[in-house]
């Protein structure tokens, strides 16, 4: 699944990923929006 998402990323596709896995987020995401109890708490 990770490789499939990386292939889509290379093609310039925008994908919304919701995960608690920091490793997946670091590998797959260019922009990360952090939320706590439904409120946006940070963007990196």
N, CA, C, O and CB atoms as a CASP TS submission, in Angstrom:
PFRMAT TS
TARGET T0000
AUTHOR 0000-0000-0000
METHOD Language model
MODEL 1
PARENT N/A
ATOM      1  N   UNK     1       0.831  -1.180   0.000  1.00  0.00           N
ATOM      2  CA  UNK     1       0.000   0.000   0.000  1.00  0.00           C
ATOM      3  C   UNK     1       0.883   1.253   0.000  1.00  0.00           C
ATOM      4  O   UNK     1       0.603   2.223  -0.704  1.00  0.00           O
ATOM      5  CB  UNK     1      -0.950  -0.007   1.214  1.00  0.00           C
ATOM      6  N   UNK     2       1.952   1.214   0.801  1.00  0.00           N
ATOM      7  CA  UNK     2       2.839   2.383   0.877  1.00  0.00           C
ATOM      8  C   UNK     2       3.422   2.704  -0.494  1.00  0.00           C
ATOM      9  O   UNK     2       3.455   3.867  -0.895  1.00  0.00           O
ATOM     10  CB  UNK     2       3.977   2.138   1.893  1.00  0.00           C
ATOM     11  N   UNK     3       3.882   1.679  -1.217  1.00  0.00           N
ATOM     12  CA  UNK     3       4.479   1.911  -2.534  1.00  0.00           C
ATOM     13  C   UNK     3       3.448   2.459  -3.512  1.00  0.00           C
ATOM     14  O   UNK     3       3.766   3.327  -4.325  1.00  0.00           O
ATOM     15  CB  UNK     3       5.088   0.613  -3.083  1.00  0.00           C
ATOM     16  N   UNK     4       2.228   1.966  -3.442  1.00  0.00           N
ATOM     17  CA  UNK     4       1.153   2.473  -4.290  1.00  0.00           C
ATOM     18  C   UNK     4       0.938   3.963  -4.039  1.00  0.00           C
ATOM     19  O   UNK     4       0.811   4.736  -4.989  1.00  0.00           O
ATOM     20  CB  UNK     4      -0.152   1.691  -4.038  1.00  0.00           C
ATOM     21  N   UNK     5       0.897   4.370  -2.788  1.00  0.00           N
ATOM     22  CA  UNK     5       0.709   5.783  -2.446  1.00  0.00           C
ATOM     23  C   UNK     5       1.905   6.619  -2.884  1.00  0.00           C
ATOM     24  O   UNK     5       1.729   7.752  -3.332  1.00  0.00           O
ATOM     25  CB  UNK     5       0.483   5.944  -0.939  1.00  0.00           C
ATOM     26  N   UNK     6       3.114   6.084  -2.763  1.00  0.00           N
ATOM     27  CA  UNK     6       4.299   6.809  -3.221  1.00  0.00           C
ATOM     28  C   UNK     6       4.277   6.987  -4.738  1.00  0.00           C
ATOM     29  O   UNK     6       4.690   8.029  -5.246  1.00  0.00           O
ATOM     30  CB  UNK     6       5.578   6.073  -2.794  1.00  0.00           C
ATOM     31  N   UNK     7       3.793   5.968  -5.466  1.00  0.00           N
ATOM     32  CA  UNK     7       3.669   6.080  -6.925  1.00  0.00           C
ATOM     33  C   UNK     7       2.682   7.180  -7.299  1.00  0.00           C
ATOM     34  O   UNK     7       2.941   7.957  -8.218  1.00  0.00           O
ATOM     35  CB  UNK     7       3.220   4.736  -7.537  1.00  0.00           C
ATOM     36  N   UNK     8       1.560   7.253  -6.597  1.00  0.00           N
ATOM     37  CA  UNK     8       0.585   8.313  -6.850  1.00  0.00           C
ATOM     38  C   UNK     8       1.177   9.682  -6.531  1.00  0.00           C
ATOM     39  O   UNK     8       0.929  10.653  -7.245  1.00  0.00           O
ATOM     40  CB  UNK     8      -0.687   8.081  -6.023  1.00  0.00           C
ATOM     41  N   UNK     9       1.953   9.755  -5.465  1.00  0.00           N
ATOM     42  CA  UNK     9       2.612  11.010  -5.075  1.00  0.00           C
ATOM     43  C   UNK     9       3.545  11.478  -6.190  1.00  0.00           C
ATOM     44  O   UNK     9       3.580  12.665  -6.514  1.00  0.00           O
ATOM     45  CB  UNK     9       3.403  10.830  -3.748  1.00  0.00           C
ATOM     46  N   UNK    10       4.302  10.548  -6.777  1.00  0.00           N
ATOM     47  CA  UNK    10       5.223  10.887  -7.871  1.00  0.00           C
ATOM     48  C   UNK    10       4.472  11.442  -9.077  1.00  0.00           C
ATOM     49  O   UNK    10       5.007  12.259  -9.828  1.00  0.00           O
ATOM     50  CB  UNK    10       6.036   9.651  -8.287  1.00  0.00           C
ATOM     51  N   UNK    11       3.230  10.996  -9.260  1.00  0.00           N
ATOM     52  CA  UNK    11       2.417  11.463 -10.383  1.00  0.00           C
ATOM     53  C   UNK    11       1.727  12.789 -10.082  1.00  0.00           C
ATOM     54  O   UNK    11       0.986  13.306 -10.917  1.00  0.00           O
ATOM     55  CB  UNK    11       1.378  10.415 -10.743  1.00  0.00           C
ATOM     56  N   UNK    12       1.968  13.347  -8.883  1.00  0.00           N
ATOM     57  CA  UNK    12       1.406  14.637  -8.539  1.00  0.00           C
ATOM     58  C   UNK    12      -0.003  14.588  -7.984  1.00  0.00           C
ATOM     59  O   UNK    12      -0.679  15.614  -7.918  1.00  0.00           O
ATOM     60  CB  UNK    12       1.421  15.497  -9.717  1.00  0.00           C
ATOM     61  N   UNK    13      -0.450  13.417  -7.587  1.00  0.00           N
ATOM     62  CA  UNK    13      -1.801  13.269  -7.048  1.00  0.00           C
ATOM     63  C   UNK    13      -1.863  13.786  -5.613  1.00  0.00           C
ATOM     64  O   UNK    13      -0.890  13.694  -4.863  1.00  0.00           O
ATOM     65  CB  UNK    13      -2.249  11.794  -7.106  1.00  0.00           C
ATOM     66  N   UNK    14      -3.004  14.322  -5.250  1.00  0.00           N
ATOM     67  CA  UNK    14      -3.252  14.761  -3.881  1.00  0.00           C
ATOM     68  C   UNK    14      -4.042  13.670  -3.176  1.00  0.00           C
ATOM     69  O   UNK    14      -5.066  13.206  -3.676  1.00  0.00           O
ATOM     70  CB  UNK    14      -4.016  16.127  -3.845  1.00  0.00           C
ATOM     71  N   UNK    15      -3.555  13.266  -2.006  1.00  0.00           N
ATOM     72  CA  UNK    15      -4.180  12.189  -1.251  1.00  0.00           C
ATOM     73  C   UNK    15      -4.317  12.628   0.196  1.00  0.00           C
ATOM     74  O   UNK    15      -3.383  13.185   0.774  1.00  0.00           O
ATOM     75  CB  UNK    15      -3.360  10.873  -1.358  1.00  0.00           C
ATOM     76  N   UNK    16      -5.463  12.382   0.772  1.00  0.00           N
ATOM     77  CA  UNK    16      -5.700  12.661   2.185  1.00  0.00           C
ATOM     78  C   UNK    16      -5.482  11.369   2.957  1.00  0.00           C
ATOM     79  O   UNK    16      -6.137  10.359   2.696  1.00  0.00           O
ATOM     80  CB  UNK    16      -7.141  13.232   2.428  1.00  0.00           C
ATOM     81  N   UNK    17      -4.557  11.410   3.908  1.00  0.00           N
ATOM     82  CA  UNK    17      -4.241  10.233   4.718  1.00  0.00           C
ATOM     83  C   UNK    17      -4.498  10.581   6.178  1.00  0.00           C
ATOM     84  O   UNK    17      -4.038  11.609   6.674  1.00  0.00           O
ATOM     85  CB  UNK    17      -2.756   9.765   4.500  1.00  0.00           C
ATOM     86  N   UNK    18      -5.232   9.721   6.852  1.00  0.00           N
ATOM     87  CA  UNK    18      -5.461   9.875   8.280  1.00  0.00           C
ATOM     88  C   UNK    18      -4.760   8.708   8.959  1.00  0.00           C
ATOM     89  O   UNK    18      -5.074   7.548   8.692  1.00  0.00           O
ATOM     90  CB  UNK    18      -7.003   9.919   8.631  1.00  0.00           C
ATOM     91  N   UNK    19      -3.803   9.017   9.842  1.00  0.00           N
ATOM     92  CA  UNK    19      -3.021   7.942  10.452  1.00  0.00           C
ATOM     93  C   UNK    19      -2.462   8.377  11.799  1.00  0.00           C
ATOM     94  O   UNK    19      -2.202   9.556  12.036  1.00  0.00           O
ATOM     95  CB  UNK    19      -1.883   7.511   9.523  1.00  0.00           C
ATOM     96  N   UNK    20      -2.285   7.400  12.666  1.00  0.00           N
ATOM     97  CA  UNK    20      -1.591   7.627  13.926  1.00  0.00           C
ATOM     98  C   UNK    20      -0.131   7.170  13.821  1.00  0.00           C
ATOM     99  O   UNK    20       0.635   7.310  14.774  1.00  0.00           O
ATOM    100  CB  UNK    20      -2.307   6.889  15.076  1.00  0.00           C
ATOM    101  N   UNK    21       0.246   6.629  12.673  1.00  0.00           N
ATOM    102  CA  UNK    21       1.593   6.115  12.465  1.00  0.00           C
ATOM    103  C   UNK    21       2.533   7.232  12.001  1.00  0.00           C
ATOM    104  O   UNK    21       2.460   7.680  10.857  1.00  0.00           O
ATOM    105  CB  UNK    21       1.576   4.968  11.438  1.00  0.00           C
ATOM    106  N   UNK    22       3.404   7.671  12.889  1.00  0.00           N
ATOM    107  CA  UNK    22       4.349   8.742  12.559  1.00  0.00           C
ATOM    108  C   UNK    22       5.264   8.331  11.410  1.00  0.00           C
ATOM    109  O   UNK    22       5.633   9.168  10.587  1.00  0.00           O
ATOM    110  CB  UNK    22       5.188   9.116  13.790  1.00  0.00           C
ATOM    111  N   UNK    23       5.631   7.062  11.345  1.00  0.00           N
ATOM    112  CA  UNK    23       6.510   6.588  10.278  1.00  0.00           C
ATOM    113  C   UNK    23       5.835   6.744   8.913  1.00  0.00           C
ATOM    114  O   UNK    23       6.447   7.244   7.970  1.00  0.00           O
ATOM    115  CB  UNK    23       6.901   5.113  10.515  1.00  0.00           C
ATOM    116  N   UNK    24       4.577   6.319   8.811  1.00  0.00           N
ATOM    117  CA  UNK    24       3.853   6.466   7.541  1.00  0.00           C
ATOM    118  C   UNK    24       3.731   7.935   7.155  1.00  0.00           C
ATOM    119  O   UNK    24       3.930   8.292   5.994  1.00  0.00           O
ATOM    120  CB  UNK    24       2.454   5.828   7.637  1.00  0.00           C
ATOM    121  N   UNK    25       3.412   8.763   8.098  1.00  0.00           N
ATOM    122  CA  UNK    25       3.255  10.189   7.827  1.00  0.00           C
ATOM    123  C   UNK    25       4.562  10.787   7.315  1.00  0.00           C
ATOM    124  O   UNK    25       4.564  11.534   6.336  1.00  0.00           O
ATOM    125  CB  UNK    25       2.791  10.929   9.091  1.00  0.00           C
ATOM    126  N   UNK    26       5.663  10.463   7.971  1.00  0.00           N
ATOM    127  CA  UNK    26       6.960  11.011   7.571  1.00  0.00           C
ATOM    128  C   UNK    26       7.357  10.570   6.167  1.00  0.00           C
ATOM    129  O   UNK    26       7.934  11.353   5.413  1.00  0.00           O
ATOM    130  CB  UNK    26       8.034  10.593   8.563  1.00  0.00           C
ATOM    131  N   UNK    27       7.054   9.332   5.811  1.00  0.00           N
ATOM    132  CA  UNK    27       7.449   8.791   4.509  1.00  0.00           C
ATOM    133  C   UNK    27       6.532   9.286   3.389  1.00  0.00           C
ATOM    134  O   UNK    27       7.002   9.576   2.288  1.00  0.00           O
ATOM    135  CB  UNK    27       7.441   7.263   4.549  1.00  0.00           C
ATOM    136  N   UNK    28       5.245   9.384   3.659  1.00  0.00           N
ATOM    137  CA  UNK    28       4.267   9.611   2.593  1.00  0.00           C
ATOM    138  C   UNK    28       3.859  11.064   2.387  1.00  0.00           C
ATOM    139  O   UNK    28       3.414  11.420   1.296  1.00  0.00           O
ATOM    140  CB  UNK    28       3.056   8.818   2.873  1.00  0.00           C
ATOM    141  N   UNK    29       3.996  11.906   3.394  1.00  0.00           N
ATOM    142  CA  UNK    29       3.360  13.225   3.335  1.00  0.00           C
ATOM    143  C   UNK    29       4.343  14.372   3.123  1.00  0.00           C
ATOM    144  O   UNK    29       5.449  14.380   3.664  1.00  0.00           O
ATOM    145  CB  UNK    29       2.591  13.467   4.598  1.00  0.00           C
ATOM    146  N   UNK    30       3.903  15.343   2.314  1.00  0.00           N
ATOM    147  CA  UNK    30       4.653  16.586   2.137  1.00  0.00           C
ATOM    148  C   UNK    30       4.190  17.632   3.153  1.00  0.00           C
ATOM    149  O   UNK    30       4.995  18.389   3.695  1.00  0.00           O
ATOM    150  CB  UNK    30       4.486  17.124   0.694  1.00  0.00           C
ATOM    151  N   UNK    31       2.890  17.659   3.399  1.00  0.00           N
ATOM    152  CA  UNK    31       2.289  18.604   4.339  1.00  0.00           C
ATOM    153  C   UNK    31       1.489  17.812   5.358  1.00  0.00           C
ATOM    154  O   UNK    31       0.721  16.921   4.995  1.00  0.00           O
ATOM    155  CB  UNK    31       1.384  19.651   3.604  1.00  0.00           C
ATOM    156  N   UNK    32       1.670  18.134   6.635  1.00  0.00           N
ATOM    157  CA  UNK    32       0.972  17.424   7.703  1.00  0.00           C
ATOM    158  C   UNK    32       0.173  18.431   8.521  1.00  0.00           C
ATOM    159  O   UNK    32       0.712  19.427   9.004  1.00  0.00           O
ATOM    160  CB  UNK    32       1.972  16.641   8.607  1.00  0.00           C
ATOM    161  N   UNK    33      -1.107  18.158   8.667  1.00  0.00           N
ATOM    162  CA  UNK    33      -1.972  18.973   9.525  1.00  0.00           C
ATOM    163  C   UNK    33      -2.260  18.153  10.775  1.00  0.00           C
ATOM    164  O   UNK    33      -2.779  17.040  10.692  1.00  0.00           O
ATOM    165  CB  UNK    33      -3.313  19.394   8.788  1.00  0.00           C
ATOM    166  N   UNK    34      -1.922  18.705  11.922  1.00  0.00           N
ATOM    167  CA  UNK    34      -2.136  17.998  13.187  1.00  0.00           C
ATOM    168  C   UNK    34      -3.418  18.499  13.822  1.00  0.00           C
ATOM    169  O   UNK    34      -3.701  19.697  13.837  1.00  0.00           O
ATOM    170  CB  UNK    34      -0.933  18.192  14.153  1.00  0.00           C
ATOM    171  N   UNK    35      -4.193  17.548  14.350  1.00  0.00           N
ATOM    172  CA  UNK    35      -5.473  17.896  14.963  1.00  0.00           C
ATOM    173  C   UNK    35      -5.551  17.301  16.362  1.00  0.00           C
ATOM    174  O   UNK    35      -4.961  16.260  16.652  1.00  0.00           O
ATOM    175  CB  UNK    35      -6.655  17.400  14.095  1.00  0.00           C
ATOM    176  N   UNK    36      -6.294  17.992  17.217  1.00  0.00           N
ATOM    177  CA  UNK    36      -6.554  17.503  18.564  1.00  0.00           C
ATOM    178  C   UNK    36      -8.009  17.800  18.889  1.00  0.00           C
ATOM    179  O   UNK    36      -8.426  18.958  18.913  1.00  0.00           O
ATOM    180  CB  UNK    36      -5.589  18.158  19.613  1.00  0.00           C
ATOM    181  N   UNK    37      -8.770  16.756  19.137  1.00  0.00           N
ATOM    182  CA  UNK    37     -10.192  16.889  19.478  1.00  0.00           C
ATOM    183  C   UNK    37     -10.958  17.694  18.428  1.00  0.00           C
ATOM    184  O   UNK    37     -11.838  18.486  18.765  1.00  0.00           O
ATOM    185  CB  UNK    37     -10.344  17.552  20.847  1.00  0.00           C
ATOM    186  N   UNK    38     -10.615  17.484  17.147  1.00  0.00           N
ATOM    187  CA  UNK    38     -11.320  18.134  16.059  1.00  0.00           C
ATOM    188  C   UNK    38     -10.843  19.525  15.702  1.00  0.00           C
ATOM    189  O   UNK    38     -11.381  20.146  14.786  1.00  0.00           O
ATOM    190  CB  UNK    38     -12.725  18.200  16.385  1.00  0.00           C
ATOM    191  N   UNK    39      -9.834  20.030  16.415  1.00  0.00           N
ATOM    192  CA  UNK    39      -9.318  21.362  16.135  1.00  0.00           C
ATOM    193  C   UNK    39      -7.916  21.265  15.539  1.00  0.00           C
ATOM    194  O   UNK    39      -7.082  20.492  16.011  1.00  0.00           O
ATOM    195  CB  UNK    39      -9.304  22.220  17.415  1.00  0.00           C
ATOM    196  N   UNK    40      -7.667  22.053  14.504  1.00  0.00           N
ATOM    197  CA  UNK    40      -6.355  22.110  13.881  1.00  0.00           C
ATOM    198  C   UNK    40      -5.361  22.721  14.866  1.00  0.00           C
ATOM    199  O   UNK    40      -5.564  23.839  15.339  1.00  0.00           O
ATOM    200  CB  UNK    40      -6.400  22.926  12.562  1.00  0.00           C
ATOM    201  N   UNK    41      -4.295  21.994  15.173  1.00  0.00           N
ATOM    202  CA  UNK    41      -3.320  22.464  16.160  1.00  0.00           C
ATOM    203  C   UNK    41      -1.969  22.770  15.552  1.00  0.00           C
ATOM    204  O   UNK    41      -1.130  23.381  16.215  1.00  0.00           O
ATOM    205  CB  UNK    41      -3.155  21.443  17.246  1.00  0.00           C
ATOM    206  N   UNK    42      -1.725  22.367  14.311  1.00  0.00           N
ATOM    207  CA  UNK    42      -0.439  22.673  13.699  1.00  0.00           C
ATOM    208  C   UNK    42      -0.356  22.187  12.266  1.00  0.00           C
ATOM    209  O   UNK    42      -1.068  21.268  11.860  1.00  0.00           O
ATOM    210  CB  UNK    42       0.674  22.065  14.506  1.00  0.00           C
ATOM    211  N   UNK    43       0.521  22.816  11.514  1.00  0.00           N
ATOM    212  CA  UNK    43       0.803  22.426  10.139  1.00  0.00           C
ATOM    213  C   UNK    43       2.306  22.401   9.981  1.00  0.00           C
ATOM    214  O   UNK    43       3.007  23.337  10.365  1.00  0.00           O
ATOM    215  CB  UNK    43       0.134  23.396   9.106  1.00  0.00           C
ATOM    216  N   UNK    44       2.789  21.308   9.406  1.00  0.00           N
ATOM    217  CA  UNK    44       4.231  21.231   9.154  1.00  0.00           C
ATOM    218  C   UNK    44       4.486  20.642   7.802  1.00  0.00           C
ATOM    219  O   UNK    44       5.641  20.493   7.402  1.00  0.00           O
ATOM    220  CB  UNK    44       4.938  20.407  10.225  1.00  0.00           C
TER
END
